[in-house]
Amino acid sequence: MSIGLIALLDDVAALAKMASASLDDVAGQAAKAGAKAAGVVIDDAAVTPRYVVGFAAERELPIVGRIALGSLRNKLLFLLPGALALSAFAPWAITPLLMLGGAYLCYEGTEKVYEALFPHKAHGHEEEVAAGTGQDRTVEDRRVASAIKTDFILSAEIMAITLAAIPEGSFWTRAAVLAVVALGITAAVYGAVALIVKADDAGLALAANTNTSPIGSLGRGIGRAVVKGMPILLKLLAVVGTAAMIWVGGGILIHGLEEYGVSAPAHLIHEAAAWVGGSLTVAKGFVEWLVTAAASGVVGLVVGAVLIPITSFILMPAWQGVSRLRQRPA
């Protein structure tokens, strides 16, 4: 009986080790995949605070929470099953879908650059963000719905990047990695958004303190710096987010072409990065990454510049025509 108990304990220990190894594997793959998708979500963190503009301070966090729940629903209920289905039944479709998402990122980022250089009509989703201010519940619902709709596109790209970054493995490992990335990125993005939207309130509270001690004076200085610095931070986030969309989109297209045998652009960029990095003795890895990102950004800008007129003069008018036909009474 004691021998059987020992054998059972050995089996339990072996299963525990296997489970631990599986968890470590999932965590490692999720970290690598999440790092590759991280560039996509910077723009999301920069744009989302705009959705709470015009609402009372007590509604800001509830609105962010509603958007975060909608984002999580997008990822876990719709995009994760879709990604697993693609992986199981149509793995050949992952690369073209990823490239399609990369092209969208190039278009969206380049459009923002174009808007900054030559102000013109804002994006449809930006118009929705700006539409209506105040405390009306309908306005809040419309803002939240708009944010969740915009998030769906970026979430789809995040899940596609994650899926492409996961090595071949079991169905459950892929599902677990996708779920961990979905939860982690959603928590990171909307946690950062919550901190951003409440930073002004915290800064005002610090600046308004009446403590006459040196600590009170320091607190007032920090509070004033936070209030003055938040607009600058948001602008910086917007710039970094736009740059990230362009270089990530360009990089996705370059790697996608490499998958289809068109490897010249990837090799050329790699050789240029290695040549520049090889001439340095300090920060070699960072400089190589910077050259690669810059080259990917150039590709992204070119692709985006091509897509802007196609979208503006062909796709958008066609979509508007279809929408008008749908709206006609039968």
mmCIF file of C-alpha atoms in Angstrom:
data_model
loop_
_atom_site.group_PDB
_atom_site.id
_atom_site.type_symbol
_atom_site.label_atom_id
_atom_site.label_comp_id
_atom_site.label_asym_id
_atom_site.label_seq_id
_atom_site.Cartn_x
_atom_site.Cartn_y
_atom_site.Cartn_z
ATOM 1 C CA MET A 1 0.000 0.000 0.000
ATOM 2 C CA SER A 2 2.867 2.382 0.880
ATOM 3 C CA ILE A 3 4.559 1.532 -2.441
ATOM 4 C CA GLY A 4 1.346 2.344 -4.323
ATOM 5 C CA LEU A 5 1.035 5.626 -2.436
ATOM 6 C CA ILE A 6 4.621 6.530 -3.302
ATOM 7 C CA ALA A 7 3.973 5.682 -6.965
ATOM 8 C CA LEU A 8 0.851 7.837 -6.916
ATOM 9 C CA LEU A 9 2.791 10.718 -5.392
ATOM 10 C CA ASP A 10 5.466 10.299 -8.064
ATOM 11 C CA ASP A 11 2.768 10.492 -10.746
ATOM 12 C CA VAL A 12 1.289 13.610 -9.140
ATOM 13 C CA ALA A 13 4.742 15.193 -8.954
ATOM 14 C CA ALA A 14 5.382 14.359 -12.617
ATOM 15 C CA LEU A 15 2.032 15.860 -13.630
ATOM 16 C CA ALA A 16 2.785 18.962 -11.544
ATOM 17 C CA LYS A 17 6.136 19.360 -13.298
ATOM 18 C CA MET A 18 4.483 18.987 -16.702
ATOM 19 C CA ALA A 19 1.826 21.539 -15.752
ATOM 20 C CA SER A 20 4.483 23.921 -14.471
ATOM 21 C CA ALA A 21 6.504 23.520 -17.661
ATOM 22 C CA SER A 22 3.370 24.145 -19.737
ATOM 23 C CA LEU A 23 2.576 27.285 -17.757
ATOM 24 C CA ASP A 24 6.139 28.516 -18.174
ATOM 25 C CA ASP A 25 5.896 27.802 -21.908
ATOM 26 C CA VAL A 26 2.612 29.689 -22.193
ATOM 27 C CA ALA A 27 3.988 32.630 -20.193
ATOM 28 C CA GLY A 28 7.164 32.758 -22.300
ATOM 29 C CA GLN A 29 5.293 32.592 -25.611
ATOM 30 C CA ALA A 30 2.764 35.175 -24.420
ATOM 31 C CA ALA A 31 5.560 37.569 -23.410
ATOM 32 C CA LYS A 32 7.288 37.243 -26.798
ATOM 33 C CA ALA A 33 4.054 37.559 -28.774
ATOM 34 C CA GLY A 34 2.851 40.460 -26.626
ATOM 35 C CA ALA A 35 6.134 42.300 -27.185
ATOM 36 C CA LYS A 36 5.676 42.006 -30.961
ATOM 37 C CA ALA A 37 2.127 43.365 -30.698
ATOM 38 C CA ALA A 38 3.005 46.131 -28.233
ATOM 39 C CA GLY A 39 3.682 48.706 -30.942
ATOM 40 C CA VAL A 40 0.100 48.475 -32.161
ATOM 41 C CA VAL A 41 -1.499 49.421 -28.848
ATOM 42 C CA ILE A 42 0.389 52.664 -28.228
ATOM 43 C CA ASP A 43 -1.980 54.493 -30.560
ATOM 44 C CA ASP A 44 -4.940 52.967 -28.718
ATOM 45 C CA ALA A 45 -3.631 54.323 -25.422
ATOM 46 C CA ALA A 46 -3.191 57.763 -26.999
ATOM 47 C CA VAL A 47 -6.627 57.915 -28.652
ATOM 48 C CA THR A 48 -8.846 56.436 -25.916
ATOM 49 C CA PRO A 49 -8.546 59.366 -23.438
ATOM 50 C CA ARG A 50 -10.331 61.551 -26.018
ATOM 51 C CA TYR A 51 -13.486 59.526 -25.508
ATOM 52 C CA VAL A 52 -13.951 60.866 -21.975
ATOM 53 C CA VAL A 53 -13.526 64.548 -22.888
ATOM 54 C CA GLY A 54 -16.562 66.616 -21.850
ATOM 55 C CA PHE A 55 -17.862 64.258 -19.183
ATOM 56 C CA ALA A 56 -17.944 64.790 -15.435
ATOM 57 C CA ALA A 57 -14.908 63.510 -13.537
ATOM 58 C CA GLU A 58 -16.963 60.799 -11.828
ATOM 59 C CA ARG A 59 -17.929 59.322 -15.212
ATOM 60 C CA GLU A 60 -14.375 59.079 -16.586
ATOM 61 C CA LEU A 61 -13.327 55.788 -14.978
ATOM 62 C CA PRO A 62 -16.720 54.102 -15.595
ATOM 63 C CA ILE A 63 -16.441 55.022 -19.292
ATOM 64 C CA VAL A 64 -12.890 53.644 -19.474
ATOM 65 C CA GLY A 65 -14.125 50.496 -17.707
ATOM 66 C CA ARG A 66 -16.964 50.032 -20.220
ATOM 67 C CA ILE A 67 -14.535 50.417 -23.125
ATOM 68 C CA ALA A 68 -12.095 47.954 -21.512
ATOM 69 C CA LEU A 69 -14.866 45.357 -21.070
ATOM 70 C CA GLY A 70 -15.902 45.855 -24.686
ATOM 71 C CA SER A 71 -12.286 45.421 -25.787
ATOM 72 C CA LEU A 72 -11.970 42.227 -23.750
ATOM 73 C CA ARG A 73 -15.232 40.937 -25.246
ATOM 74 C CA ASN A 74 -13.889 41.684 -28.737
ATOM 75 C CA LYS A 75 -10.734 39.699 -28.053
ATOM 76 C CA LEU A 76 -12.055 36.714 -26.088
ATOM 77 C CA LEU A 77 -15.506 36.094 -27.585
ATOM 78 C CA PHE A 78 -14.920 36.972 -31.236
ATOM 79 C CA LEU A 79 -11.272 37.313 -32.209
ATOM 80 C CA LEU A 80 -9.770 34.466 -30.163
ATOM 81 C CA PRO A 81 -12.159 31.790 -31.522
ATOM 82 C CA GLY A 82 -11.686 33.236 -35.005
ATOM 83 C CA ALA A 83 -7.901 33.078 -34.682
ATOM 84 C CA LEU A 84 -8.027 29.473 -33.447
ATOM 85 C CA ALA A 85 -10.369 28.511 -36.293
ATOM 86 C CA LEU A 86 -7.986 30.052 -38.804
ATOM 87 C CA SER A 87 -5.056 28.242 -37.227
ATOM 88 C CA ALA A 88 -6.888 24.907 -37.367
ATOM 89 C CA PHE A 89 -8.693 25.081 -40.718
ATOM 90 C CA ALA A 90 -7.087 27.811 -42.830
ATOM 91 C CA PRO A 91 -3.509 28.483 -41.676
ATOM 92 C CA TRP A 92 -2.706 29.702 -45.182
ATOM 93 C CA ALA A 93 -4.988 32.704 -44.548
ATOM 94 C CA ILE A 94 -3.043 34.019 -41.539
ATOM 95 C CA THR A 95 -0.285 35.744 -43.535
ATOM 96 C CA PRO A 96 -2.568 37.544 -46.035
ATOM 97 C CA LEU A 97 -4.881 38.664 -43.222
ATOM 98 C CA LEU A 98 -1.875 39.874 -41.252
ATOM 99 C CA MET A 99 -0.649 41.788 -44.308
ATOM 100 C CA LEU A 100 -4.117 43.264 -44.784
ATOM 101 C CA GLY A 101 -4.008 44.489 -41.187
ATOM 102 C CA GLY A 102 -0.486 45.816 -41.761
ATOM 103 C CA ALA A 103 -1.709 47.757 -44.779
ATOM 104 C CA TYR A 104 -4.507 49.207 -42.648
ATOM 105 C CA LEU A 105 -1.979 50.330 -40.018
ATOM 106 C CA CYS A 106 0.141 51.954 -42.755
ATOM 107 C CA TYR A 107 -2.920 53.761 -44.124
ATOM 108 C CA GLU A 108 -4.150 54.902 -40.713
ATOM 109 C CA GLY A 109 -0.726 56.138 -39.594
ATOM 110 C CA THR A 110 0.096 57.882 -42.880
ATOM 111 C CA GLU A 111 -3.361 59.478 -42.896
ATOM 112 C CA LYS A 112 -2.581 61.012 -39.514
ATOM 113 C CA VAL A 113 0.730 62.348 -40.815
ATOM 114 C CA TYR A 114 -1.097 63.772 -43.846
ATOM 115 C CA GLU A 115 -3.733 65.310 -41.569
ATOM 116 C CA ALA A 116 -1.000 66.989 -39.493
ATOM 117 C CA LEU A 117 0.784 68.384 -42.581
ATOM 118 C CA PHE A 118 -2.306 69.246 -44.624
ATOM 119 C CA PRO A 119 -5.363 69.596 -42.357
ATOM 120 C CA HIS A 120 -8.462 68.195 -44.019
ATOM 121 C CA LYS A 121 -11.596 66.311 -43.115
ATOM 122 C CA ALA A 122 -11.088 64.158 -40.030
ATOM 123 C CA HIS A 123 -11.467 60.393 -39.923
ATOM 124 C CA GLY A 124 -14.935 59.044 -39.414
ATOM 125 C CA HIS A 125 -14.100 57.650 -35.977
ATOM 126 C CA GLU A 126 -12.452 60.950 -34.993
ATOM 127 C CA GLU A 127 -15.660 62.743 -35.938
ATOM 128 C CA GLU A 128 -17.544 60.353 -33.682
ATOM 129 C CA VAL A 129 -15.143 61.099 -30.833
ATOM 130 C CA ALA A 130 -15.695 64.831 -31.276
ATOM 131 C CA ALA A 131 -19.457 64.554 -31.743
ATOM 132 C CA GLY A 132 -21.404 65.670 -28.728
ATOM 133 C CA THR A 133 -20.209 66.686 -25.329
ATOM 134 C CA GLY A 134 -21.921 66.844 -21.982
ATOM 135 C CA GLN A 135 -23.446 64.434 -19.562
ATOM 136 C CA ASP A 136 -26.178 62.901 -21.725
ATOM 137 C CA ARG A 137 -26.274 59.103 -21.361
ATOM 138 C CA THR A 138 -26.937 58.708 -25.092
ATOM 139 C CA VAL A 139 -23.752 60.640 -25.864
ATOM 140 C CA GLU A 140 -21.828 58.417 -23.470
ATOM 141 C CA ASP A 141 -23.240 55.268 -25.055
ATOM 142 C CA ARG A 142 -22.330 56.560 -28.504
ATOM 143 C CA ARG A 143 -18.790 57.390 -27.400
ATOM 144 C CA VAL A 144 -18.318 53.965 -25.818
ATOM 145 C CA ALA A 145 -19.701 52.183 -28.910
ATOM 146 C CA SER A 146 -17.379 54.200 -31.154
ATOM 147 C CA ALA A 147 -14.363 53.388 -28.975
ATOM 148 C CA ILE A 148 -15.178 49.666 -28.941
ATOM 149 C CA LYS A 149 -15.628 49.651 -32.718
ATOM 150 C CA THR A 150 -12.241 51.317 -33.223
ATOM 151 C CA ASP A 151 -10.678 48.959 -30.682
ATOM 152 C CA PHE A 152 -11.965 45.932 -32.624
ATOM 153 C CA ILE A 153 -9.727 46.755 -35.584
ATOM 154 C CA LEU A 154 -6.601 47.161 -33.470
ATOM 155 C CA SER A 155 -7.498 44.113 -31.370
ATOM 156 C CA ALA A 156 -7.832 42.029 -34.542
ATOM 157 C CA GLU A 157 -4.345 43.089 -35.567
ATOM 158 C CA ILE A 158 -2.979 42.315 -32.087
ATOM 159 C CA MET A 159 -4.469 38.815 -32.146
ATOM 160 C CA ALA A 160 -3.207 38.205 -35.681
ATOM 161 C CA ILE A 161 0.324 39.288 -34.741
ATOM 162 C CA THR A 162 0.151 37.097 -31.645
ATOM 163 C CA LEU A 163 -1.068 34.097 -33.620
ATOM 164 C CA ALA A 164 1.698 34.498 -36.190
ATOM 165 C CA ALA A 165 4.304 34.746 -33.405
ATOM 166 C CA ILE A 166 3.234 31.524 -31.644
ATOM 167 C CA PRO A 167 5.304 28.493 -32.705
ATOM 168 C CA GLU A 168 3.555 25.290 -33.711
ATOM 169 C CA GLY A 169 2.011 23.625 -30.710
ATOM 170 C CA SER A 170 -1.150 22.182 -29.259
ATOM 171 C CA PHE A 171 -4.552 23.789 -29.679
ATOM 172 C CA TRP A 172 -4.810 24.506 -25.959
ATOM 173 C CA THR A 173 -1.365 26.101 -25.777
ATOM 174 C CA ARG A 174 -2.294 28.465 -28.607
ATOM 175 C CA ALA A 175 -5.615 29.248 -26.931
ATOM 176 C CA ALA A 176 -3.901 29.919 -23.610
ATOM 177 C CA VAL A 177 -1.256 32.190 -25.169
ATOM 178 C CA LEU A 178 -3.895 34.181 -27.070
ATOM 179 C CA ALA A 179 -6.003 34.533 -23.919
ATOM 180 C CA VAL A 180 -3.025 35.634 -21.797
ATOM 181 C CA VAL A 181 -2.011 38.225 -24.404
ATOM 182 C CA ALA A 182 -5.611 39.465 -24.708
ATOM 183 C CA LEU A 183 -5.947 39.863 -20.936
ATOM 184 C CA GLY A 184 -2.474 41.334 -20.443
ATOM 185 C CA ILE A 185 -2.628 43.891 -23.237
ATOM 186 C CA THR A 186 -6.165 44.977 -22.336
ATOM 187 C CA ALA A 187 -5.186 45.444 -18.689
ATOM 188 C CA ALA A 188 -2.002 47.323 -19.635
ATOM 189 C CA VAL A 189 -3.647 49.626 -22.178
ATOM 190 C CA TYR A 190 -6.755 50.554 -20.226
ATOM 191 C CA GLY A 191 -4.885 50.682 -16.929
ATOM 192 C CA ALA A 192 -2.577 53.249 -18.546
ATOM 193 C CA VAL A 193 -5.599 55.085 -19.972
ATOM 194 C CA ALA A 194 -7.210 55.218 -16.514
ATOM 195 C CA LEU A 195 -4.017 56.707 -15.055
ATOM 196 C CA ILE A 196 -3.831 59.259 -17.879
ATOM 197 C CA VAL A 197 -7.428 60.469 -17.569
ATOM 198 C CA LYS A 198 -7.182 60.836 -13.779
ATOM 199 C CA ALA A 199 -3.710 62.387 -13.744
ATOM 200 C CA ASP A 200 -5.161 65.884 -14.138
ATOM 201 C CA ASP A 201 -7.388 65.398 -11.086
ATOM 202 C CA ALA A 202 -4.460 64.099 -9.057
ATOM 203 C CA GLY A 203 -2.316 67.014 -10.207
ATOM 204 C CA LEU A 204 -5.007 69.555 -9.321
ATOM 205 C CA ALA A 205 -5.427 67.978 -5.879
ATOM 206 C CA LEU A 206 -1.683 68.190 -5.236
ATOM 207 C CA ALA A 207 -1.470 71.755 -6.538
ATOM 208 C CA ALA A 208 -4.375 72.846 -4.312
ATOM 209 C CA ASN A 209 -2.949 71.506 -1.046
ATOM 210 C CA THR A 210 -2.408 74.193 1.623
ATOM 211 C CA ASN A 211 0.344 72.464 3.570
ATOM 212 C CA THR A 212 3.046 75.051 4.322
ATOM 213 C CA SER A 213 5.788 72.517 4.957
ATOM 214 C CA PRO A 214 8.533 71.755 2.398
ATOM 215 C CA ILE A 215 6.669 68.540 1.526
ATOM 216 C CA GLY A 216 3.532 70.559 0.817
ATOM 217 C CA SER A 217 5.480 72.946 -1.410
ATOM 218 C CA LEU A 218 7.008 69.983 -3.231
ATOM 219 C CA GLY A 219 3.544 68.472 -3.694
ATOM 220 C CA ARG A 220 2.204 71.717 -5.163
ATOM 221 C CA GLY A 221 5.140 71.877 -7.570
ATOM 222 C CA ILE A 222 4.596 68.280 -8.670
ATOM 223 C CA GLY A 223 0.863 68.914 -9.080
ATOM 224 C CA ARG A 224 1.428 71.968 -11.288
ATOM 225 C CA ALA A 225 3.990 70.017 -13.340
ATOM 226 C CA VAL A 226 1.524 67.157 -13.842
ATOM 227 C CA VAL A 227 -1.283 69.508 -14.945
ATOM 228 C CA LYS A 228 1.008 71.344 -17.378
ATOM 229 C CA GLY A 229 2.715 68.180 -18.563
ATOM 230 C CA MET A 230 -0.335 66.029 -19.386
ATOM 231 C CA PRO A 231 -1.186 67.799 -22.688
ATOM 232 C CA ILE A 232 2.454 67.395 -23.731
ATOM 233 C CA LEU A 233 2.388 63.710 -22.756
ATOM 234 C CA LEU A 234 -0.784 63.114 -24.778
ATOM 235 C CA LYS A 235 0.728 64.797 -27.833
ATOM 236 C CA LEU A 236 3.905 62.747 -27.415
ATOM 237 C CA LEU A 237 1.844 59.551 -27.112
ATOM 238 C CA ALA A 238 -0.039 60.483 -30.274
ATOM 239 C CA VAL A 239 3.224 60.999 -32.181
ATOM 240 C CA VAL A 240 4.750 57.761 -30.886
ATOM 241 C CA GLY A 241 1.511 55.896 -31.582
ATOM 242 C CA THR A 242 1.402 57.145 -35.170
ATOM 243 C CA ALA A 243 5.057 56.232 -35.713
ATOM 244 C CA ALA A 244 4.451 52.795 -34.190
ATOM 245 C CA MET A 245 1.490 52.130 -36.498
ATOM 246 C CA ILE A 246 3.579 53.011 -39.563
ATOM 247 C CA TRP A 247 6.703 51.039 -38.673
ATOM 248 C CA VAL A 248 4.773 48.026 -37.367
ATOM 249 C CA GLY A 249 2.568 48.013 -40.469
ATOM 250 C CA GLY A 250 5.577 48.324 -42.761
ATOM 251 C CA GLY A 251 7.401 45.560 -40.886
ATOM 252 C CA ILE A 252 4.387 43.244 -41.187
ATOM 253 C CA LEU A 253 4.263 43.799 -44.951
ATOM 254 C CA ILE A 254 8.010 43.211 -45.342
ATOM 255 C CA HIS A 255 7.860 39.935 -43.381
ATOM 256 C CA GLY A 256 4.726 38.907 -45.270
ATOM 257 C CA LEU A 257 6.468 39.398 -48.598
ATOM 258 C CA GLU A 258 9.359 37.315 -47.260
ATOM 259 C CA GLU A 259 6.886 34.502 -46.502
ATOM 260 C CA TYR A 260 5.891 34.543 -50.192
ATOM 261 C CA GLY A 261 9.483 34.435 -51.425
ATOM 262 C CA VAL A 262 10.015 38.177 -51.960
ATOM 263 C CA SER A 263 12.935 38.462 -49.570
ATOM 264 C CA ALA A 264 14.931 41.294 -51.191
ATOM 265 C CA PRO A 265 13.437 44.138 -49.061
ATOM 266 C CA ALA A 266 13.978 42.228 -45.798
ATOM 267 C CA HIS A 267 17.555 41.276 -46.729
ATOM 268 C CA LEU A 268 18.371 44.825 -47.804
ATOM 269 C CA ILE A 269 17.088 46.279 -44.532
ATOM 270 C CA HIS A 270 18.895 43.617 -42.486
ATOM 271 C CA GLU A 271 22.189 44.286 -44.289
ATOM 272 C CA ALA A 272 21.813 48.068 -43.853
ATOM 273 C CA ALA A 273 21.096 47.660 -40.137
ATOM 274 C CA ALA A 274 24.061 45.285 -39.710
ATOM 275 C CA TRP A 275 26.360 47.669 -41.615
ATOM 276 C CA VAL A 276 25.365 50.685 -39.505
ATOM 277 C CA GLY A 277 25.525 48.685 -36.275
ATOM 278 C CA GLY A 278 28.870 47.159 -37.229
ATOM 279 C CA SER A 279 30.458 50.590 -37.441
ATOM 280 C CA LEU A 280 29.616 51.312 -33.799
ATOM 281 C CA THR A 281 30.985 50.031 -30.518
ATOM 282 C CA VAL A 282 28.198 51.366 -28.265
ATOM 283 C CA ALA A 283 24.451 50.657 -28.437
ATOM 284 C CA LYS A 284 24.921 48.449 -31.476
ATOM 285 C CA GLY A 285 21.712 46.477 -30.941
ATOM 286 C CA PHE A 286 19.610 49.602 -30.411
ATOM 287 C CA VAL A 287 20.989 51.278 -33.529
ATOM 288 C CA GLU A 288 20.292 48.161 -35.607
ATOM 289 C CA TRP A 289 16.727 48.118 -34.313
ATOM 290 C CA LEU A 290 16.395 51.848 -35.047
ATOM 291 C CA VAL A 291 17.572 51.415 -38.644
ATOM 292 C CA THR A 292 15.192 48.477 -39.124
ATOM 293 C CA ALA A 293 12.277 50.442 -37.654
ATOM 294 C CA ALA A 294 13.109 53.509 -39.778
ATOM 295 C CA ALA A 295 13.292 51.426 -42.960
ATOM 296 C CA SER A 296 10.014 49.696 -42.078
ATOM 297 C CA GLY A 297 8.537 53.141 -41.452
ATOM 298 C CA VAL A 298 9.583 54.325 -44.914
ATOM 299 C CA VAL A 299 7.899 51.286 -46.449
ATOM 300 C CA GLY A 300 4.820 51.963 -44.318
ATOM 301 C CA LEU A 301 4.681 55.604 -45.421
ATOM 302 C CA VAL A 302 4.953 54.649 -49.101
ATOM 303 C CA VAL A 303 2.207 52.027 -48.800
ATOM 304 C CA GLY A 304 0.020 54.407 -46.798
ATOM 305 C CA ALA A 305 0.544 57.198 -49.329
ATOM 306 C CA VAL A 306 -0.630 54.852 -52.088
ATOM 307 C CA LEU A 307 -3.655 53.734 -50.090
ATOM 308 C CA ILE A 308 -4.890 57.239 -49.154
ATOM 309 C CA PRO A 309 -6.129 58.200 -52.654
ATOM 310 C CA ILE A 310 -7.449 54.678 -53.273
ATOM 311 C CA THR A 311 -9.454 54.824 -50.051
ATOM 312 C CA SER A 312 -10.561 58.451 -50.436
ATOM 313 C CA PHE A 313 -11.625 58.400 -54.076
ATOM 314 C CA ILE A 314 -12.613 54.773 -54.727
ATOM 315 C CA LEU A 315 -13.417 52.762 -51.605
ATOM 316 C CA MET A 316 -15.105 55.485 -49.514
ATOM 317 C CA PRO A 317 -17.435 56.725 -52.305
ATOM 318 C CA ALA A 318 -18.360 53.109 -53.105
ATOM 319 C CA TRP A 319 -19.109 52.409 -49.424
ATOM 320 C CA GLN A 320 -21.167 55.590 -49.115
ATOM 321 C CA GLY A 321 -23.140 54.586 -52.206
ATOM 322 C CA VAL A 322 -23.910 51.173 -50.703
ATOM 323 C CA SER A 323 -24.950 52.820 -47.423
ATOM 324 C CA ARG A 324 -27.332 55.172 -49.235
ATOM 325 C CA LEU A 325 -28.907 52.249 -51.091
ATOM 326 C CA ARG A 326 -29.461 50.402 -47.813
ATOM 327 C CA GLN A 327 -31.091 53.438 -46.279
ATOM 328 C CA ARG A 328 -33.645 53.861 -49.102
ATOM 329 C CA PRO A 329 -37.151 52.734 -48.166
ATOM 330 C CA ALA A 330 -38.252 49.498 -49.814
#
